Short mmCIF file of C-alpha atoms in Angstrom, two decimals:
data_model
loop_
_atom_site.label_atom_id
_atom_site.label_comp_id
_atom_site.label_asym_id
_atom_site.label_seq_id
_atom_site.Cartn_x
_atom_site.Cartn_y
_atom_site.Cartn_z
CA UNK A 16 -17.71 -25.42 16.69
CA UNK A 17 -14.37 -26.80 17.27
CA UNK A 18 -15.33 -28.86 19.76
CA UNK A 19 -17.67 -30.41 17.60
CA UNK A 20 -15.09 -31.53 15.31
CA UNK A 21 -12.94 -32.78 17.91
CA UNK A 22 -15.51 -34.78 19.05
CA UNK A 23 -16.21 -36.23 15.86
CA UNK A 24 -12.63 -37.47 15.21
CA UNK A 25 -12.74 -38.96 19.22
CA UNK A 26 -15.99 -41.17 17.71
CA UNK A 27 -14.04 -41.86 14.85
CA UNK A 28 -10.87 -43.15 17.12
CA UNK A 29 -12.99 -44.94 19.51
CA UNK A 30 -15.03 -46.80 16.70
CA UNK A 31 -11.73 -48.08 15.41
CA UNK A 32 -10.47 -49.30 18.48
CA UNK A 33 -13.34 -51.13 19.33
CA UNK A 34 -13.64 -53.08 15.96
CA UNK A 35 -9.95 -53.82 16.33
CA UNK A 36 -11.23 -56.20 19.65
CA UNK A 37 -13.78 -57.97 17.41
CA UNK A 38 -13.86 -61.23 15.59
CA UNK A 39 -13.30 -59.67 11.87
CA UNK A 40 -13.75 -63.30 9.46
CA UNK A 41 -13.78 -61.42 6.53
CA UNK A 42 -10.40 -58.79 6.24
CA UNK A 43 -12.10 -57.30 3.24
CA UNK A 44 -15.51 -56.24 4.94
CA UNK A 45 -13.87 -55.20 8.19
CA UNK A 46 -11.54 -52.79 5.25
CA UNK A 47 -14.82 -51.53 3.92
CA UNK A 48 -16.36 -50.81 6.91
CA UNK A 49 -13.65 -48.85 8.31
CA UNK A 50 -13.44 -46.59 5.15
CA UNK A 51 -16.90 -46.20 5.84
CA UNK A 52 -16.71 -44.50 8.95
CA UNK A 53 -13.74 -42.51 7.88
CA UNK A 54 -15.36 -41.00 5.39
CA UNK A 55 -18.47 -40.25 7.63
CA UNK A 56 -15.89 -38.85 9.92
CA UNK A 57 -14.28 -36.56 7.50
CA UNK A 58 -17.57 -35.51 6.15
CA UNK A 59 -19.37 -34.31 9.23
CA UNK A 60 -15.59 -32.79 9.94
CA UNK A 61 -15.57 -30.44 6.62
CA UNK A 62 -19.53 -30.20 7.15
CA UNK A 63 -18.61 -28.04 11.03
CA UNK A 64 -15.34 -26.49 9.77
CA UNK A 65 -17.42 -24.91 6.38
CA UNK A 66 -20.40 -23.76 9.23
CA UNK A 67 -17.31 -22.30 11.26
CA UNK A 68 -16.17 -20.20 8.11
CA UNK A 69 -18.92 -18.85 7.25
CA UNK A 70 -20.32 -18.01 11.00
CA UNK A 71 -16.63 -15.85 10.63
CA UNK A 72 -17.49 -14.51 7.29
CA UNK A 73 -21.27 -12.96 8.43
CA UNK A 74 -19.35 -11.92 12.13
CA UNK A 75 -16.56 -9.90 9.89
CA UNK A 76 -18.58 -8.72 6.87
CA UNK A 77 -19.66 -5.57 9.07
CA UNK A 78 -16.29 -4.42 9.53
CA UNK A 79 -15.07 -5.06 6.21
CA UNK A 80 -18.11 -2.93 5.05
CA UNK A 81 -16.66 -0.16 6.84
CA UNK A 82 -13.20 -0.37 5.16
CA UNK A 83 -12.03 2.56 3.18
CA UNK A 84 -13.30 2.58 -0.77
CA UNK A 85 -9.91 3.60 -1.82
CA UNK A 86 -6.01 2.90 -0.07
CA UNK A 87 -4.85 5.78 2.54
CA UNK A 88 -2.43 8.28 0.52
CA UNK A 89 0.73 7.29 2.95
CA UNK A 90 2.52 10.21 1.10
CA UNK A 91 3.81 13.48 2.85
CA UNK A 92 3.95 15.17 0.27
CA UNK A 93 1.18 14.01 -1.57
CA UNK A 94 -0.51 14.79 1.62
CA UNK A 95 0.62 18.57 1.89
CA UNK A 96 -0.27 19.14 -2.11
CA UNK A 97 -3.45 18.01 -1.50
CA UNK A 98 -4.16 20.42 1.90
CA UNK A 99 -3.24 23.66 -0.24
CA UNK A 100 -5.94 25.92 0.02
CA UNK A 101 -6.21 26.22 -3.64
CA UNK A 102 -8.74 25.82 -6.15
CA UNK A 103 -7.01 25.33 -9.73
CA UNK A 104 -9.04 22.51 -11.81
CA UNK A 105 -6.16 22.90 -13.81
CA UNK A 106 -3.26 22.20 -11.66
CA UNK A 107 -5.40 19.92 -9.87
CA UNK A 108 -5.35 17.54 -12.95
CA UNK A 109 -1.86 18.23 -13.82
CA UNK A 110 -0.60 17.02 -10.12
CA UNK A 111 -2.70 14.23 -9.84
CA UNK A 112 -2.11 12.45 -12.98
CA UNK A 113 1.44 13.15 -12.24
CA UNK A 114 0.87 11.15 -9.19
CA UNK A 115 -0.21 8.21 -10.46
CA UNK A 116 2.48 7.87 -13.17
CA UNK A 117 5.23 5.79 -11.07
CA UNK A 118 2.50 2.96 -10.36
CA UNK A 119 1.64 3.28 -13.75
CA UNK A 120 4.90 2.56 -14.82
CA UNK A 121 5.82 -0.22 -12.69
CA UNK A 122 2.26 -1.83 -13.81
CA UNK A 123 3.74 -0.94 -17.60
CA UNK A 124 0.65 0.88 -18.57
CA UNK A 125 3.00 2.86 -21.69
CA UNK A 126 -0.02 3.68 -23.74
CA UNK A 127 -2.00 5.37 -20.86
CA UNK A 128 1.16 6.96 -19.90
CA UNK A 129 2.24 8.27 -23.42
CA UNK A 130 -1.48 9.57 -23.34
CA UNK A 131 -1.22 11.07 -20.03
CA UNK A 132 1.98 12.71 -20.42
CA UNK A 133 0.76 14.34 -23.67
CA UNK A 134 -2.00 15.21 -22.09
CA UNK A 135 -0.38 17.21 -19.27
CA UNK A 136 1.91 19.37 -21.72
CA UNK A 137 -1.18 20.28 -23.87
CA UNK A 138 -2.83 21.68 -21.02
CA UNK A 139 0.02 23.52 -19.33
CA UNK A 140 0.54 25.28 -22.96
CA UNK A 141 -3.08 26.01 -23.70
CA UNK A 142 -3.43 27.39 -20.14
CA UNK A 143 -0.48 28.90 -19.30
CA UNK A 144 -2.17 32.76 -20.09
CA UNK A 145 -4.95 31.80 -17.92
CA UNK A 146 -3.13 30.14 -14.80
CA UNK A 147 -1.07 33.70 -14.87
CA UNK A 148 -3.93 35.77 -14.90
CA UNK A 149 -5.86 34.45 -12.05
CA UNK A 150 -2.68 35.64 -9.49
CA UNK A 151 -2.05 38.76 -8.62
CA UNK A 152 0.45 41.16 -10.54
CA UNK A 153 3.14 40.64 -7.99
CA UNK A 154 3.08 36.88 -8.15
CA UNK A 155 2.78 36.78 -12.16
CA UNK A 156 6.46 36.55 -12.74
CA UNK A 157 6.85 33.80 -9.79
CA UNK A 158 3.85 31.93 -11.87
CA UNK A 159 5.61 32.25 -15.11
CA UNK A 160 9.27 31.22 -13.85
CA UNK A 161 7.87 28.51 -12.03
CA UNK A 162 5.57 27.05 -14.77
CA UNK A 163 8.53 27.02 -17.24
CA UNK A 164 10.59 24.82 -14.52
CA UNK A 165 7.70 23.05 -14.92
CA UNK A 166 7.21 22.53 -18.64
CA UNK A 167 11.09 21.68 -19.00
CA UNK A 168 10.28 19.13 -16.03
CA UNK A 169 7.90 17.24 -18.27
CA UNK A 170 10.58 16.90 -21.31
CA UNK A 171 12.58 14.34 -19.90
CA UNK A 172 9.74 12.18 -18.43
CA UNK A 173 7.88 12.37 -21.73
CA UNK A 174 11.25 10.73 -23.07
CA UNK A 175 11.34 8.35 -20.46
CA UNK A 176 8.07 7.03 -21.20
CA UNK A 177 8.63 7.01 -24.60
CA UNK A 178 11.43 4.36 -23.65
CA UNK A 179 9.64 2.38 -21.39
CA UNK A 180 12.54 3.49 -18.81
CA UNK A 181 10.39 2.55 -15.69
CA UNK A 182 13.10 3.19 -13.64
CA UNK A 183 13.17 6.85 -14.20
CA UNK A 184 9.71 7.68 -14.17
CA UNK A 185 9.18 7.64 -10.60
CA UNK A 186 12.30 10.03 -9.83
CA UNK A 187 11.11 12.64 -13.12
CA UNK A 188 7.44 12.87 -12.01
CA UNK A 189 8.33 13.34 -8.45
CA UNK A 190 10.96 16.31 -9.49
CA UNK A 191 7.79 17.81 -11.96
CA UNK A 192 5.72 17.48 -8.88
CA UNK A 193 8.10 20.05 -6.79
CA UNK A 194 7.42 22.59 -9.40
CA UNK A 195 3.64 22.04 -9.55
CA UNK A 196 3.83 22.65 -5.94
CA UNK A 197 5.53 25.79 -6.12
CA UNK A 198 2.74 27.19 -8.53
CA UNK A 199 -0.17 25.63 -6.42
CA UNK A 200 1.37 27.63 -3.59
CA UNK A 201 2.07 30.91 -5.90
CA UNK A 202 -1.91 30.57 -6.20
CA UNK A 203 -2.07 31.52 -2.20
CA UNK A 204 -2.38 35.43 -2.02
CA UNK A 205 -3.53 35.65 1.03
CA UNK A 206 -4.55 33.34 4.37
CA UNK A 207 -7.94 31.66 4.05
CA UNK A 208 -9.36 32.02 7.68
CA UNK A 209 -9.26 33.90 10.73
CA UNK A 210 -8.51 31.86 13.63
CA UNK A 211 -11.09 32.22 16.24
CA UNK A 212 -10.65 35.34 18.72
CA UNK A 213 -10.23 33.88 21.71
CA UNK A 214 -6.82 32.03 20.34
CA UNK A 215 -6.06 35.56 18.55
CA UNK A 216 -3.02 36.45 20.91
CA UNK A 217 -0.96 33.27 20.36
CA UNK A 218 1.32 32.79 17.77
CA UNK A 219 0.30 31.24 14.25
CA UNK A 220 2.01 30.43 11.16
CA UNK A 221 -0.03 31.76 7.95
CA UNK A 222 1.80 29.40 5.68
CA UNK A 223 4.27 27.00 5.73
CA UNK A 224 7.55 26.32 7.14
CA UNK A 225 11.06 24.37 6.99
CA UNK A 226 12.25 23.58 10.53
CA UNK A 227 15.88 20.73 10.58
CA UNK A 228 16.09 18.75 13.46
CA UNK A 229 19.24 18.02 13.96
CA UNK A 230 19.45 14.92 16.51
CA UNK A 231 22.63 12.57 17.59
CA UNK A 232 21.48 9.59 15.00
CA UNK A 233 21.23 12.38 12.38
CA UNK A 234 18.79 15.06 10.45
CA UNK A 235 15.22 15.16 9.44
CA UNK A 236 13.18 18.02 8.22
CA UNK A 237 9.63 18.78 8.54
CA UNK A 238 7.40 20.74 6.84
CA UNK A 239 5.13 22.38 9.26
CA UNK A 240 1.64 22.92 7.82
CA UNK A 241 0.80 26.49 9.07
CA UNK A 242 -2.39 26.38 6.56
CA UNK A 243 -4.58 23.77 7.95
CA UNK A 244 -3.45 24.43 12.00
CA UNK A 245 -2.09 27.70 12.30
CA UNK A 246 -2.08 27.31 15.91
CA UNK A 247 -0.32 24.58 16.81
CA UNK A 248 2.31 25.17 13.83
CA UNK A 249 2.88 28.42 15.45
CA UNK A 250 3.60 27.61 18.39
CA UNK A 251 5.93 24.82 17.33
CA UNK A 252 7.96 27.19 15.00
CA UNK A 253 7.65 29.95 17.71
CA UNK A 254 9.19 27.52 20.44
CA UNK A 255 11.67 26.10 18.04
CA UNK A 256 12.77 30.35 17.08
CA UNK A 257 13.05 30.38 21.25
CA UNK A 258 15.58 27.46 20.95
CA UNK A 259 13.17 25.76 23.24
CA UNK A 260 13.65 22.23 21.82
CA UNK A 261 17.90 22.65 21.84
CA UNK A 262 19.49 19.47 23.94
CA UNK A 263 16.02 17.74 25.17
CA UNK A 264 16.06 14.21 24.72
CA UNK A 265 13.04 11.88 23.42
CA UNK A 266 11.41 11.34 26.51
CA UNK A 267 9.01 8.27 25.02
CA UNK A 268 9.64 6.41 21.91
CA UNK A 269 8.16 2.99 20.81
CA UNK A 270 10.11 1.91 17.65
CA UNK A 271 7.30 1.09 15.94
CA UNK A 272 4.86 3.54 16.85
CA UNK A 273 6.20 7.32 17.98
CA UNK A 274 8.41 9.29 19.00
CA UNK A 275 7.98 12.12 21.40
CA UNK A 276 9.92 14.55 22.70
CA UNK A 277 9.76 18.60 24.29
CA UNK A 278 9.22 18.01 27.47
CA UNK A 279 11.63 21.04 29.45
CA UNK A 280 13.92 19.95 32.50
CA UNK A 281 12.82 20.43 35.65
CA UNK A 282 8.86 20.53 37.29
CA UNK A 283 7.12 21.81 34.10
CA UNK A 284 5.43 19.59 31.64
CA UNK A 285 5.42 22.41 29.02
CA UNK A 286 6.69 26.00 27.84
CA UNK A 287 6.37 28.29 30.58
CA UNK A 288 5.52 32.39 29.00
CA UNK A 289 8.25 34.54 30.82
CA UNK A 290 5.58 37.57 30.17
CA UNK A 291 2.39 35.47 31.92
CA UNK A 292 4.30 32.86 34.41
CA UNK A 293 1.70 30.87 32.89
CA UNK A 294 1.68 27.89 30.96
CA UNK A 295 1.13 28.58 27.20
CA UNK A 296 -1.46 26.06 25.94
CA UNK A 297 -2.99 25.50 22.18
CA UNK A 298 -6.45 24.09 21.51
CA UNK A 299 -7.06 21.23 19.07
CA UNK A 300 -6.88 22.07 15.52
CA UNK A 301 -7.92 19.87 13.26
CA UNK A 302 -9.95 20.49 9.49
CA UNK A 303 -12.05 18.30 7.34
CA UNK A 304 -12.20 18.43 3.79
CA UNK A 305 -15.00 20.03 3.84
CA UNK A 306 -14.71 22.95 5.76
CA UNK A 307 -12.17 26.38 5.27
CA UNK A 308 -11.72 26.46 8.90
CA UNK A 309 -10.61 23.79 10.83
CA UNK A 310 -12.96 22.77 14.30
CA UNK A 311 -11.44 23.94 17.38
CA UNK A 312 -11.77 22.44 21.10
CA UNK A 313 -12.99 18.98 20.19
CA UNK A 314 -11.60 15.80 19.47
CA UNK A 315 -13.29 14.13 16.52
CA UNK A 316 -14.45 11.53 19.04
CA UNK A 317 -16.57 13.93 21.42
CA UNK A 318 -18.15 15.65 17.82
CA UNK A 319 -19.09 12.18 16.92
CA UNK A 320 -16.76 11.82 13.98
CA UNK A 321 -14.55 9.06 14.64
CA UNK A 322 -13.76 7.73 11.43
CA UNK A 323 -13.42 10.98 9.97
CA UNK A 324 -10.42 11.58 7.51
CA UNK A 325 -9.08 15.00 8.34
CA UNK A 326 -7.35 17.03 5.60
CA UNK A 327 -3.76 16.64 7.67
CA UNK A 328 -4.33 12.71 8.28
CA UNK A 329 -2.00 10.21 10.78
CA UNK A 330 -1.29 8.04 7.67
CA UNK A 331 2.65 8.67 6.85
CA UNK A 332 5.58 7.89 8.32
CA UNK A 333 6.79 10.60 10.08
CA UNK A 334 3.22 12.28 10.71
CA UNK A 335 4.02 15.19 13.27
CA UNK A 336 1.64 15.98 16.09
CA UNK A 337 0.71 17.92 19.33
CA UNK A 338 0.81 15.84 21.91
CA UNK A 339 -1.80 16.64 24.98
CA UNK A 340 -3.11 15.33 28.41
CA UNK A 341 -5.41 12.27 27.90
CA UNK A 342 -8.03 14.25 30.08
CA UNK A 343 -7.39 17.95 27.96
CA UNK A 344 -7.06 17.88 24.47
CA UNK A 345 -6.88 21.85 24.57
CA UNK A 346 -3.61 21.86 27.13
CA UNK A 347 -0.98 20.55 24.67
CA UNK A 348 2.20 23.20 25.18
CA UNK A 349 5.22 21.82 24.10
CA UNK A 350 5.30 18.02 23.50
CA UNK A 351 5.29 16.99 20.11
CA UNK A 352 5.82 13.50 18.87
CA UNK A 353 6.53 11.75 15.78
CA UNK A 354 4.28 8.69 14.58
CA UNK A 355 6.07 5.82 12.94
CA UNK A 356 3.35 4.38 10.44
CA UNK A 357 3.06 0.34 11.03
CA UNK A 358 0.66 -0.70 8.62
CA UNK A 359 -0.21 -3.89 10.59
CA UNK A 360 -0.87 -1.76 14.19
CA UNK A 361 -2.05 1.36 12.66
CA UNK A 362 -3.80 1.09 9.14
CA UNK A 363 -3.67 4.47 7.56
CA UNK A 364 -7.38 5.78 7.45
CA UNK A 365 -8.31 3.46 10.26
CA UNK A 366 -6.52 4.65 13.39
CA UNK A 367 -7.95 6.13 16.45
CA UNK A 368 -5.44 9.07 16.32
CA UNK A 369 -7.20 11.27 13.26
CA UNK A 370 -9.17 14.23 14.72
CA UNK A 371 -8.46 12.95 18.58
CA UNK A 372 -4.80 15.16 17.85
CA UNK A 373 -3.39 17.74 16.13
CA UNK A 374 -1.62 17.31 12.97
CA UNK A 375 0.70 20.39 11.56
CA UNK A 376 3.08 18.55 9.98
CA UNK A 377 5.16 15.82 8.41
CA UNK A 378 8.71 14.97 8.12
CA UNK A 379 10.13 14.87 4.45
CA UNK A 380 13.69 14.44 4.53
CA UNK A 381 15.78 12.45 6.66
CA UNK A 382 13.67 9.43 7.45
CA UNK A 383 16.04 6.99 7.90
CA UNK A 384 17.63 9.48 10.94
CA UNK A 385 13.77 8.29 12.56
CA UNK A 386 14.41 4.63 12.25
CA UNK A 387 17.54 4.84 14.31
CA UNK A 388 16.09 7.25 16.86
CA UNK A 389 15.49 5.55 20.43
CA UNK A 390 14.00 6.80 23.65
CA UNK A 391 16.96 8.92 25.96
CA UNK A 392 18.25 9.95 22.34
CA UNK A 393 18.93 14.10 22.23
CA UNK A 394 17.81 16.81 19.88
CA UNK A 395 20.60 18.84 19.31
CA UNK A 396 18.87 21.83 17.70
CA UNK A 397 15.65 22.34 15.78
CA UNK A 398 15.88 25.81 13.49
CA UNK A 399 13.56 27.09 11.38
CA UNK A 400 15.29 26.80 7.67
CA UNK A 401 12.46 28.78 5.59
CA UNK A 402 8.98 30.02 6.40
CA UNK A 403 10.23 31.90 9.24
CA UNK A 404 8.20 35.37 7.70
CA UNK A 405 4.73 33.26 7.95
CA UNK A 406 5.11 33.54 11.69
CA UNK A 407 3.16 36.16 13.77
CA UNK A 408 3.31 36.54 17.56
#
């Protein structure tokens, strides 16, 4: 189609050059008649660019059919609140409108937010007797400390709306938010799933853990998702207990893509069991939202899933995952890397990484320390901060 228009302004060039060569006796004519055929020119121009849009438009309307109805949550945190195996309609509400509060506020939505805000504090006093009651007699004092943290939490924001002080709304509902976390995890009295027996004997977190990675450029801190891949978070925390990750440099790094590093010195690719001689290898681990238990031993892509949105998505900065042989996606060991979210390469909820590796964590303090990471730079120590009881070998 573009030649077509270049063609047409060549006719249009040539047609002038030719009546330049003629006998013109009348100056005005010859004007009119080259208007003429300029407008012609530009017509049948804006006529093959307007049949070049919308042969575009029908070739891309397809794949815009197949974007996401709502934006990727880029959010760690958001992200981990979500996975809890929980099921509070309650707390549910109370986190989620929580959520949306900062955008709120920097759209200056006040009456929805005045609303909201009331809304949450009614329901945390009406329910508190019931939220208690549904844990178990052990956790019932956790529940009640951590749902007055929580109730106090929600005085100073309900001020701050009542101000219109948009710039503290974001910092208020994000410190509520750490307390509705603690009593959406209080809710977990025991692990949801057995893993499957033939990955029995290796180790896996049943919960959640803290691990600092302390690096030359600085420290980060992941939370390592034992919940949703028990698995692979166990034998991340498990190798990182060993001191297996101490003075290893990043081995492959793209600045705006990953990081990866824990691959040993020496021959092996991966941790080595002193008891077996053998390398010790983790499956993929990945759930969908659907299911208790996540799918083991297939990429997303071989179940037919691609697509797919897994519970622990590759849509934050900082996304931590297992890293494996392109061939064996059930022979990762020791190599983890660290995915630097750029929007423009990797749209969150349309990469080919969900389901095709295994997620079990994401960093959530101490991102700036992965912006000045670079490949050859060394991990000084990785240690396991909290958690550390969730692990069994």
């Amino acid at each position: 189609m573009a030649n077509l228009v270049l063609g047409a302004m060549l006719n249009l060039n040539l047609n002038r050059n030719l009546e330049r060569s003629s006998d013109r006796p009348n100056h005005q004519t010859d004007l009119n008649f080259q208007r003429s055929l300029w407008f012609k020119g530009m017509k049948f121009a804006i006529a093959c660019l307007l049949v070049t849009c919308l042969s575009m438009i029908s070739a891309i309307a397809p794949s815009m059919a197949a974007l996401p109805t709502k934006s990727a949550i880029k959010d760690p945190r958001i992200i981990l609140r979500n996975a809890l195996p929980i099921d509070s309609e309650v707390l549910r509400d109370v986190q989620h409108t929580l959520e949306q509060m900062p955008r709120q506020a920097n759209l200056k939505r006040w009456s929805s937010l005045k609303k909201d805000i009331e809304t949450i504090a009614q329901s945390l006093t009406q329910n508190q007797s019931q939220l208690i009651a549904e844990v178990s007699s052990d956790r019932q004092g956790l529940v009640t400390e951590h749902l007055a943290s929580l109730t106090t939490a929600i005085v100073p924001l309900q001020e701050a709306i009542a101000i219109k002080d948009r710039n503290s709304v974001k910092a208020l509902s994000e410190k509520a938010l750490d307390y509705v976390g603690l009593v959406e995890a209080d809710f977990i009295q025991t692990f949801p799933f057995e893993v499957p027996a033939k990955y029995a004997n290796l180790p896996q977190l049943k919960g959640r853990a803290l691990v600092e990675l302390s690096t030359e450029k600085g420290n980060a801190t992941i939370t390592v998702d034992g919940y949703n891949a028990p698995i692979n978070a166990g034998q991340f925390v498990d190798l990182v207990q060993k001191g297996f990750y101490d003075g290893l440099t990043f081995t492959r790094a793209d600045e705006n893509y990953y990081l990866q590093t824990g691959d040993p010195n020496g021959a092996a690719d991966g941790y080595i069991d002193p008891k077996t001689k053998k390398y010790r290898t983790v499956p993929i681990e990945v759930r969908l939202p659907d299911q208790k238990v996540p799918t083991y031993g297939k990429t997303f892509e071989e179940q037919g899933l691609s697509g797919t949105i897994p519970v622990l998505p590759f849509a934050a900065f900082g996304t931590v995952a297992m890293a494996h042989p392109n061939d064996d996606a059930n022979a990762g060991s020791s190599q983890f890397f660290i995915y630097l979210f750029e929007s423009e390469l990797t749209p969150a909820g349309l990469n080919l990484l969900d389901g095709n590796y295994t997620v079990f964590g994401y960093v959530t303090d101490g991102k700036e320390t992965l912006d000045k990471l670079r490949l050859g730079d060394k991990v000084l120590s990785a240690r396991v901060i909290s958690g550390a009881e969730n692990l069994t070998n």
